[in-house]
Amino acid sequence: MTESFTAPVVAAGLIGGFAAARYSGRRELGGVVLAAAGAWCTTEWFKAKGPVVAGSLLGGYLVAFGASHPLAKKIGAWPAVFAVTTAAAGAAYAVADH
């Protein structure tokens, strides 16, 4: 188990990044939020579980971000963000936090 719970930070990075980009009108601000949360989580995963798990969870985080874009065309922006956030945060909880 990590020293800190990372699943809520994963969720904050994905949801907060989308919200920051959407409501500020500045996509790069969303990227900063997304990157900051991802960097912090990756550091925690690396300390607790090693490079393979950290890399895998970071990859899942980035895939979730990327998958939200085409998914948004099918189900809408917010539902897509919530769907991929559930998957990424769930993986973080199951693999690193639990």
PDB file of C-alpha atoms in Angstrom:
ATOM      1  CA  MET A   1       0.000   0.000   0.000  1.00  0.00           C
ATOM      2  CA  THR A   2       1.250   3.468  -0.750  1.00  0.00           C
ATOM      3  CA  GLU A   3       1.870   6.011   1.976  1.00  0.00           C
ATOM      4  CA  SER A   4      -0.820   8.153   0.368  1.00  0.00           C
ATOM      5  CA  PHE A   5      -3.978   7.192  -1.425  1.00  0.00           C
ATOM      6  CA  THR A   6      -3.443   7.926  -5.096  1.00  0.00           C
ATOM      7  CA  ALA A   7      -6.880   7.053  -6.494  1.00  0.00           C
ATOM      8  CA  PRO A   8      -8.431  10.375  -5.388  1.00  0.00           C
ATOM      9  CA  VAL A   9      -5.528  12.262  -6.965  1.00  0.00           C
ATOM     10  CA  VAL A  10      -5.980  10.311 -10.209  1.00  0.00           C
ATOM     11  CA  ALA A  11      -9.637  11.338 -10.166  1.00  0.00           C
ATOM     12  CA  ALA A  12      -8.760  14.942  -9.356  1.00  0.00           C
ATOM     13  CA  GLY A  13      -6.237  15.032 -12.196  1.00  0.00           C
ATOM     14  CA  LEU A  14      -8.635  13.738 -14.833  1.00  0.00           C
ATOM     15  CA  ILE A  15     -11.781  15.543 -13.680  1.00  0.00           C
ATOM     16  CA  GLY A  16      -9.953  18.666 -12.549  1.00  0.00           C
ATOM     17  CA  GLY A  17      -7.898  18.817 -15.720  1.00  0.00           C
ATOM     18  CA  PHE A  18     -10.993  18.617 -17.876  1.00  0.00           C
ATOM     19  CA  ALA A  19     -12.855  21.175 -15.767  1.00  0.00           C
ATOM     20  CA  ALA A  20      -9.910  23.578 -15.742  1.00  0.00           C
ATOM     21  CA  ALA A  21      -9.565  23.380 -19.524  1.00  0.00           C
ATOM     22  CA  ARG A  22     -13.275  23.651 -20.185  1.00  0.00           C
ATOM     23  CA  TYR A  23     -14.172  26.491 -17.855  1.00  0.00           C
ATOM     24  CA  SER A  24     -11.029  28.565 -18.282  1.00  0.00           C
ATOM     25  CA  GLY A  25     -10.973  28.179 -22.044  1.00  0.00           C
ATOM     26  CA  ARG A  26      -7.255  27.367 -21.754  1.00  0.00           C
ATOM     27  CA  ARG A  27      -6.486  23.778 -22.709  1.00  0.00           C
ATOM     28  CA  GLU A  28      -2.926  24.107 -21.460  1.00  0.00           C
ATOM     29  CA  LEU A  29      -4.213  24.811 -17.948  1.00  0.00           C
ATOM     30  CA  GLY A  30      -6.015  21.479 -18.044  1.00  0.00           C
ATOM     31  CA  GLY A  31      -2.773  19.879 -19.165  1.00  0.00           C
ATOM     32  CA  VAL A  32      -0.925  21.366 -16.200  1.00  0.00           C
ATOM     33  CA  VAL A  33      -3.502  19.940 -13.778  1.00  0.00           C
ATOM     34  CA  LEU A  34      -3.400  16.553 -15.518  1.00  0.00           C
ATOM     35  CA  ALA A  35       0.416  16.474 -15.555  1.00  0.00           C
ATOM     36  CA  ALA A  36       0.814  17.574 -11.934  1.00  0.00           C
ATOM     37  CA  ALA A  37      -1.532  14.872 -10.663  1.00  0.00           C
ATOM     38  CA  GLY A  38       0.070  12.255 -12.901  1.00  0.00           C
ATOM     39  CA  ALA A  39       3.582  13.180 -11.793  1.00  0.00           C
ATOM     40  CA  TRP A  40       2.691  13.050  -8.105  1.00  0.00           C
ATOM     41  CA  CYS A  41       0.900   9.721  -8.451  1.00  0.00           C
ATOM     42  CA  THR A  42       3.725   8.208 -10.486  1.00  0.00           C
ATOM     43  CA  THR A  43       6.219   9.205  -7.796  1.00  0.00           C
ATOM     44  CA  GLU A  44       4.077   7.568  -5.122  1.00  0.00           C
ATOM     45  CA  TRP A  45       3.576   4.416  -7.204  1.00  0.00           C
ATOM     46  CA  PHE A  46       7.303   4.188  -7.906  1.00  0.00           C
ATOM     47  CA  LYS A  47       8.179   4.476  -4.199  1.00  0.00           C
ATOM     48  CA  ALA A  48       5.596   1.919  -3.129  1.00  0.00           C
ATOM     49  CA  LYS A  49       5.456  -0.590  -5.982  1.00  0.00           C
ATOM     50  CA  GLY A  50       8.466  -0.060  -8.237  1.00  0.00           C
ATOM     51  CA  PRO A  51       8.999   1.028 -11.819  1.00  0.00           C
ATOM     52  CA  VAL A  52       6.903  -1.622 -13.588  1.00  0.00           C
ATOM     53  CA  VAL A  53       3.747  -0.875 -11.630  1.00  0.00           C
ATOM     54  CA  ALA A  54       4.387   2.873 -11.748  1.00  0.00           C
ATOM     55  CA  GLY A  55       4.866   2.769 -15.510  1.00  0.00           C
ATOM     56  CA  SER A  56       1.795   0.610 -16.012  1.00  0.00           C
ATOM     57  CA  LEU A  57      -0.434   2.843 -13.910  1.00  0.00           C
ATOM     58  CA  LEU A  58       0.915   5.968 -15.590  1.00  0.00           C
ATOM     59  CA  GLY A  59       0.235   4.344 -18.950  1.00  0.00           C
ATOM     60  CA  GLY A  60      -3.322   3.606 -17.851  1.00  0.00           C
ATOM     61  CA  TYR A  61      -3.747   7.201 -16.699  1.00  0.00           C
ATOM     62  CA  LEU A  62      -2.576   8.518 -20.062  1.00  0.00           C
ATOM     63  CA  VAL A  63      -4.708   6.021 -21.990  1.00  0.00           C
ATOM     64  CA  ALA A  64      -7.715   7.110 -19.931  1.00  0.00           C
ATOM     65  CA  PHE A  65      -7.044  10.723 -20.867  1.00  0.00           C
ATOM     66  CA  GLY A  66      -6.665   9.819 -24.531  1.00  0.00           C
ATOM     67  CA  ALA A  67      -9.703   7.530 -24.568  1.00  0.00           C
ATOM     68  CA  SER A  68     -11.937  10.220 -23.126  1.00  0.00           C
ATOM     69  CA  HIS A  69     -11.746  12.218 -26.361  1.00  0.00           C
ATOM     70  CA  PRO A  70     -13.285   9.699 -28.793  1.00  0.00           C
ATOM     71  CA  LEU A  71     -15.605   8.432 -26.073  1.00  0.00           C
ATOM     72  CA  ALA A  72     -16.918  11.982 -25.590  1.00  0.00           C
ATOM     73  CA  LYS A  73     -18.139  11.973 -29.189  1.00  0.00           C
ATOM     74  CA  LYS A  74     -20.297   8.960 -28.394  1.00  0.00           C
ATOM     75  CA  ILE A  75     -21.618   9.652 -24.903  1.00  0.00           C
ATOM     76  CA  GLY A  76     -20.813  13.297 -24.154  1.00  0.00           C
ATOM     77  CA  ALA A  77     -17.902  15.062 -22.527  1.00  0.00           C
ATOM     78  CA  TRP A  78     -18.685  14.763 -18.830  1.00  0.00           C
ATOM     79  CA  PRO A  79     -19.923  11.149 -18.990  1.00  0.00           C
ATOM     80  CA  ALA A  80     -16.749  10.218 -20.871  1.00  0.00           C
ATOM     81  CA  VAL A  81     -14.543  11.914 -18.294  1.00  0.00           C
ATOM     82  CA  PHE A  82     -16.376  10.172 -15.452  1.00  0.00           C
ATOM     83  CA  ALA A  83     -16.162   6.789 -17.204  1.00  0.00           C
ATOM     84  CA  VAL A  84     -12.420   6.913 -17.817  1.00  0.00           C
ATOM     85  CA  THR A  85     -11.827   8.372 -14.360  1.00  0.00           C
ATOM     86  CA  THR A  86     -13.645   5.442 -12.788  1.00  0.00           C
ATOM     87  CA  ALA A  87     -11.419   3.014 -14.677  1.00  0.00           C
ATOM     88  CA  ALA A  88      -8.139   4.803 -13.951  1.00  0.00           C
ATOM     89  CA  ALA A  89      -8.879   5.533 -10.295  1.00  0.00           C
ATOM     90  CA  GLY A  90     -10.184   1.997  -9.816  1.00  0.00           C
ATOM     91  CA  ALA A  91      -6.964   0.571 -11.215  1.00  0.00           C
ATOM     92  CA  ALA A  92      -4.879   2.819  -8.972  1.00  0.00           C
ATOM     93  CA  TYR A  93      -6.878   1.738  -5.937  1.00  0.00           C
ATOM     94  CA  ALA A  94      -6.750  -1.965  -6.789  1.00  0.00           C
ATOM     95  CA  VAL A  95      -3.065  -2.103  -7.688  1.00  0.00           C
ATOM     96  CA  ALA A  96      -1.394   0.488  -5.477  1.00  0.00           C
ATOM     97  CA  ASP A  97      -3.701   1.754  -2.755  1.00  0.00           C
ATOM     98  CA  HIS A  98      -5.339  -1.428  -1.537  1.00  0.00           C
TER      99      HIS A  98
END
